[in-house]
Short mmCIF file of C-alpha atoms in Angstrom, two decimals:
data_model
loop_
_atom_site.label_atom_id
_atom_site.label_comp_id
_atom_site.label_asym_id
_atom_site.label_seq_id
_atom_site.Cartn_x
_atom_site.Cartn_y
_atom_site.Cartn_z
CA MET A 1 129.83 147.36 76.30
CA LYS A 2 129.27 145.08 79.27
CA THR A 3 127.91 141.62 78.47
CA ILE A 4 124.72 140.85 80.41
CA LEU A 5 123.75 137.52 78.82
CA GLN A 6 125.99 134.84 77.38
CA LEU A 7 124.90 131.62 75.67
CA LYS A 8 127.63 129.01 75.31
CA THR A 9 126.99 126.12 72.87
CA MET A 10 123.43 125.65 74.12
CA SER A 11 121.56 122.67 72.71
CA ARG A 12 118.26 120.90 73.23
CA ASN A 13 117.08 117.69 71.59
CA PHE A 14 113.68 116.05 71.76
CA GLY A 15 114.29 112.41 70.94
CA GLY A 16 115.94 112.46 67.53
CA LEU A 17 115.05 116.10 66.84
CA MET A 18 117.73 118.71 67.56
CA ALA A 19 115.54 121.78 68.24
CA VAL A 20 118.49 123.98 69.27
CA ASN A 21 121.96 123.01 68.15
CA ASN A 22 125.15 124.45 69.61
CA VAL A 23 123.96 128.09 69.79
CA SER A 24 126.31 130.73 71.18
CA PHE A 25 125.99 134.51 71.32
CA ASP A 26 126.30 137.42 73.76
CA VAL A 27 123.83 140.20 74.54
CA ALA A 28 125.23 143.54 75.69
CA GLU A 29 123.74 145.57 78.51
CA GLY A 30 121.24 148.15 77.29
CA GLU A 31 120.84 146.88 73.73
CA ILE A 32 117.71 145.69 71.96
CA PHE A 33 118.63 142.32 70.51
CA GLY A 34 116.45 140.51 67.97
CA LEU A 35 116.09 136.78 67.36
CA ILE A 36 114.55 135.85 64.01
CA GLY A 37 114.12 132.78 61.84
CA PRO A 38 111.48 130.74 60.01
CA ASN A 39 108.74 128.86 61.85
CA GLY A 40 110.26 125.87 63.61
CA ALA A 41 113.74 127.42 63.70
CA GLY A 42 113.97 126.93 67.48
CA LYS A 43 113.42 130.51 68.66
CA THR A 44 110.82 129.87 71.35
CA THR A 45 112.65 126.72 72.45
CA LEU A 46 115.75 128.87 72.96
CA PHE A 47 113.71 131.33 75.08
CA ASN A 48 112.42 128.38 77.11
CA LEU A 49 115.99 127.21 77.70
CA MET A 50 117.00 130.70 78.86
CA THR A 51 114.11 130.93 81.32
CA GLY A 52 114.29 127.38 82.70
CA LEU A 53 110.98 126.19 81.25
CA THR A 54 112.82 123.58 79.20
CA PRO A 55 115.95 121.79 80.50
CA VAL A 56 119.17 122.29 78.55
CA SER A 57 120.57 119.15 76.92
CA SER A 58 124.06 120.67 76.82
CA GLY A 59 125.75 124.07 77.02
CA GLU A 60 125.66 126.93 79.49
CA LEU A 61 123.71 130.11 80.18
CA HIS A 62 125.46 132.97 82.00
CA TYR A 63 123.69 136.08 83.26
CA CYS A 64 125.75 138.94 84.69
CA GLY A 65 128.63 136.49 84.96
CA GLU A 66 126.61 133.93 86.95
CA LEU A 67 125.90 130.42 85.68
CA LEU A 68 122.12 129.89 85.52
CA THR A 69 121.99 126.55 83.70
CA GLY A 70 119.72 124.12 85.54
CA LEU A 71 117.93 126.67 87.72
CA PRO A 72 114.10 126.49 87.87
CA PRO A 73 112.06 129.28 86.23
CA HIS A 74 111.18 131.15 89.44
CA LYS A 75 114.82 131.39 90.46
CA ILE A 76 115.86 132.62 87.02
CA ALA A 77 113.08 135.24 87.19
CA ALA A 78 114.29 136.29 90.65
CA LYS A 79 117.78 136.87 89.21
CA GLY A 80 116.35 139.64 87.01
CA ILE A 81 115.08 138.00 83.82
CA GLY A 82 111.47 138.81 82.88
CA ARG A 83 109.52 137.26 80.04
CA THR A 84 106.33 137.49 77.98
CA PHE A 85 104.85 134.71 75.88
CA GLN A 86 103.73 134.31 72.28
CA ASN A 87 100.21 133.55 73.54
CA ILE A 88 99.01 136.23 75.95
CA ARG A 89 98.72 134.82 79.49
CA LEU A 90 96.76 137.45 81.38
CA PHE A 91 94.12 136.78 84.01
CA LYS A 92 91.30 138.07 81.84
CA GLY A 93 88.78 138.18 84.71
CA LEU A 94 90.99 140.40 86.87
CA SER A 95 91.69 144.10 86.56
CA ALA A 96 94.85 145.50 85.03
CA VAL A 97 96.27 146.52 88.40
CA GLU A 98 95.46 143.09 89.88
CA ASN A 99 97.32 141.41 87.01
CA VAL A 100 100.41 143.48 87.73
CA LYS A 101 100.18 142.96 91.50
CA ILE A 102 100.03 139.18 91.10
CA ALA A 103 103.28 139.31 89.16
CA ARG A 104 104.90 141.08 92.13
CA HIS A 105 104.59 138.01 94.35
CA ILE A 106 108.17 136.94 93.64
CA LYS A 107 109.34 140.21 95.23
CA THR A 108 107.40 139.70 98.49
CA SER A 109 108.59 137.78 101.55
CA SER A 110 105.31 137.24 103.42
CA GLY A 111 104.18 133.63 103.59
CA LEU A 112 100.69 132.15 103.35
CA TRP A 113 100.05 132.33 107.12
CA SER A 114 101.13 135.99 107.27
CA SER A 115 98.72 136.77 104.45
CA ILE A 116 95.83 134.96 106.13
CA ILE A 117 96.18 136.76 109.46
CA SER A 118 97.26 140.02 107.78
CA THR A 119 100.36 140.82 109.80
CA PRO A 120 101.73 144.39 109.80
CA SER A 121 104.60 143.36 107.53
CA CYS A 122 102.15 141.73 105.13
CA ARG A 123 99.99 144.85 105.03
CA THR A 124 103.07 146.98 104.36
CA GLU A 125 104.11 144.72 101.49
CA GLU A 126 100.58 144.80 100.09
CA LYS A 127 100.58 148.58 100.11
CA CYS A 128 103.98 148.72 98.42
CA ALA A 129 102.86 146.20 95.79
CA ASP A 130 99.76 148.28 95.08
CA GLU A 131 101.77 151.48 94.71
CA LYS A 132 104.34 149.79 92.47
CA ALA A 133 101.63 148.28 90.26
CA TRP A 134 100.00 151.69 89.72
CA GLU A 135 103.42 153.24 88.99
CA ILE A 136 104.14 150.64 86.31
CA LEU A 137 100.70 151.09 84.75
CA ARG A 138 101.32 154.81 84.62
CA LEU A 139 104.69 154.34 82.95
CA VAL A 140 103.22 152.07 80.27
CA GLY A 141 100.24 154.38 79.69
CA LEU A 142 97.50 152.22 81.23
CA SER A 143 96.90 153.85 84.62
CA ASP A 144 93.63 155.42 83.48
CA ARG A 145 92.26 151.90 82.94
CA GLY A 146 93.83 150.19 85.92
CA THR A 147 90.55 149.07 87.47
CA GLU A 148 89.13 147.69 84.21
CA LEU A 149 89.11 143.95 83.50
CA ALA A 150 91.91 142.76 81.25
CA GLU A 151 89.36 141.05 78.96
CA ASN A 152 88.00 144.48 77.99
CA PHE A 153 91.37 145.64 76.64
CA SER A 154 92.19 145.67 72.93
CA TYR A 155 94.77 143.17 71.68
CA GLY A 156 97.50 145.81 71.62
CA GLU A 157 96.58 146.96 75.14
CA GLN A 158 96.67 143.37 76.39
CA ARG A 159 100.18 143.02 74.97
CA ARG A 160 101.16 146.21 76.76
CA LEU A 161 99.63 144.92 80.01
CA GLU A 162 101.50 141.65 79.67
CA ILE A 163 104.75 143.60 79.34
CA ALA A 164 103.73 145.63 82.43
CA ARG A 165 103.38 142.35 84.34
CA ALA A 166 106.88 141.32 83.30
CA LEU A 167 108.18 144.74 84.42
CA ALA A 168 106.64 144.14 87.86
CA LEU A 169 109.45 141.65 88.49
CA GLU A 170 111.91 144.55 88.14
CA PRO A 171 114.02 142.73 85.55
CA ALA A 172 117.25 143.97 84.05
CA LEU A 173 116.71 141.70 81.04
CA LEU A 174 113.31 141.48 79.33
CA LEU A 175 112.53 138.66 76.89
CA LEU A 176 109.62 139.36 74.52
CA ASP A 177 108.21 136.43 72.54
CA GLU A 178 106.58 137.82 69.37
CA PRO A 179 105.24 141.03 70.95
CA ALA A 180 103.79 142.25 67.63
CA ALA A 181 101.84 139.05 66.91
CA GLY A 182 98.26 139.85 65.93
CA MET A 183 98.83 143.61 65.80
CA ASN A 184 97.85 145.88 62.93
CA SER A 185 100.31 148.29 61.29
CA SER A 186 99.45 151.17 63.61
CA GLU A 187 99.85 149.01 66.72
CA LYS A 188 103.20 147.69 65.46
CA HIS A 189 104.42 151.26 64.97
CA GLU A 190 103.34 152.17 68.52
CA LEU A 191 104.99 149.02 69.86
CA THR A 192 108.37 150.01 68.39
CA GLY A 193 108.32 153.32 70.25
CA PHE A 194 106.98 151.63 73.39
CA ILE A 195 109.83 149.09 73.55
CA ARG A 196 112.41 151.85 73.17
CA GLN A 197 110.58 153.86 75.86
CA ILE A 198 110.55 151.08 78.45
CA ARG A 199 114.18 150.18 77.64
CA ASP A 200 115.17 153.74 78.55
CA GLN A 201 112.74 154.26 81.47
CA PHE A 202 113.49 150.96 83.20
CA LYS A 203 117.16 150.75 82.13
CA LEU A 204 116.50 147.41 80.45
CA THR A 205 118.22 145.10 78.05
CA VAL A 206 115.65 143.66 75.63
CA LEU A 207 115.83 140.36 73.75
CA LEU A 208 112.91 139.73 71.43
CA ILE A 209 111.60 137.10 69.02
CA GLU A 210 109.64 138.58 66.15
CA HIS A 211 108.39 137.49 62.72
CA HIS A 212 107.72 141.00 61.45
CA VAL A 213 111.08 141.67 59.79
CA PRO A 214 110.67 145.45 59.18
CA LEU A 215 109.96 145.96 62.90
CA VAL A 216 113.07 144.00 63.89
CA MET A 217 115.29 145.80 61.39
CA ASN A 218 114.04 149.19 62.55
CA LEU A 219 114.15 148.44 66.28
CA CYS A 220 117.08 146.18 67.07
CA ASP A 221 120.73 147.07 67.57
CA ARG A 222 121.84 143.55 66.66
CA ILE A 223 120.08 140.45 65.36
CA ALA A 224 120.71 136.72 65.61
CA VAL A 225 119.24 134.44 62.93
CA LEU A 226 118.31 130.81 63.56
CA ASN A 227 117.44 128.14 61.01
CA PHE A 228 116.70 124.50 61.86
CA GLY A 229 117.98 125.15 65.39
CA GLU A 230 121.36 126.44 64.26
CA LEU A 231 122.74 129.96 64.39
CA ILE A 232 123.32 131.40 60.90
CA THR A 233 124.71 134.79 61.85
CA VAL A 234 124.76 137.60 64.42
CA GLY A 235 125.16 141.19 63.36
CA ASN A 236 123.67 144.63 62.91
CA PRO A 237 120.50 144.94 60.79
CA ALA A 238 122.32 146.15 57.67
CA ASP A 239 124.76 143.23 57.69
CA VAL A 240 122.02 140.67 58.44
CA GLN A 241 119.90 141.93 55.54
CA LYS A 242 122.81 141.42 53.13
CA ASN A 243 123.76 137.96 54.40
CA THR A 244 123.16 135.41 51.64
CA ALA A 245 122.37 132.54 54.00
CA VAL A 246 119.80 134.68 55.81
CA ILE A 247 118.15 135.73 52.56
CA GLU A 248 117.87 132.12 51.43
CA ALA A 249 116.62 130.82 54.78
CA TYR A 250 114.27 133.56 55.82
CA LEU A 251 114.17 137.04 54.35
CA GLY A 252 113.80 135.80 50.81
CA GLY A 253 110.51 134.20 51.74
CA GLU A 254 108.97 137.36 53.14
#
């Protein structure tokens, strides 16, 4: 399969602490790839390195064969990498459709002045953004609540809306940071089917961090395991579950 994302010996230190140490792995186009490890293993730091939120101390990040190391977050997003966060970051006082439309700004070309005077091109872009936002809400099953405020959504629905916002960027690679956090068993089951659904509908590659091991084992094609910032192993769920180092570092404590 074609490689879409490649990490080459990526590291990040904070003073004397090596949060991510010499991590390398590839993600293939179209797969659902899991990243697991104990608290403090460096998973979210690694996501922040991939998306430009945290500078890389050393190593390289390649996306579709292009070197992205050192690019700011908005340029990495514009390349086709979307992301959600462990803590939901919706505009709670805005409607669902407004939340998705705001995320579309990176795809528009109209400047501030064009928006103020409402030029024809700006109005056309606004109409297209509105139509696209409603289409995404429909695809994620939230179109019937598009005009409702995000604060009125259940936790699981807010997670779904946050993913819809990331999809508004039209990414080819979607990074999900603990999408099942705070969900009950029923919501976790629905989330598994939802991630597979959007992978197929939007032709995505998905890379996710998740603490809920059964969800990861059931959902992911391959899994990478971190511990103390270092990569223990990469493999399919069956092999990862049998790996002695993984059991000692993480799975054995579940």
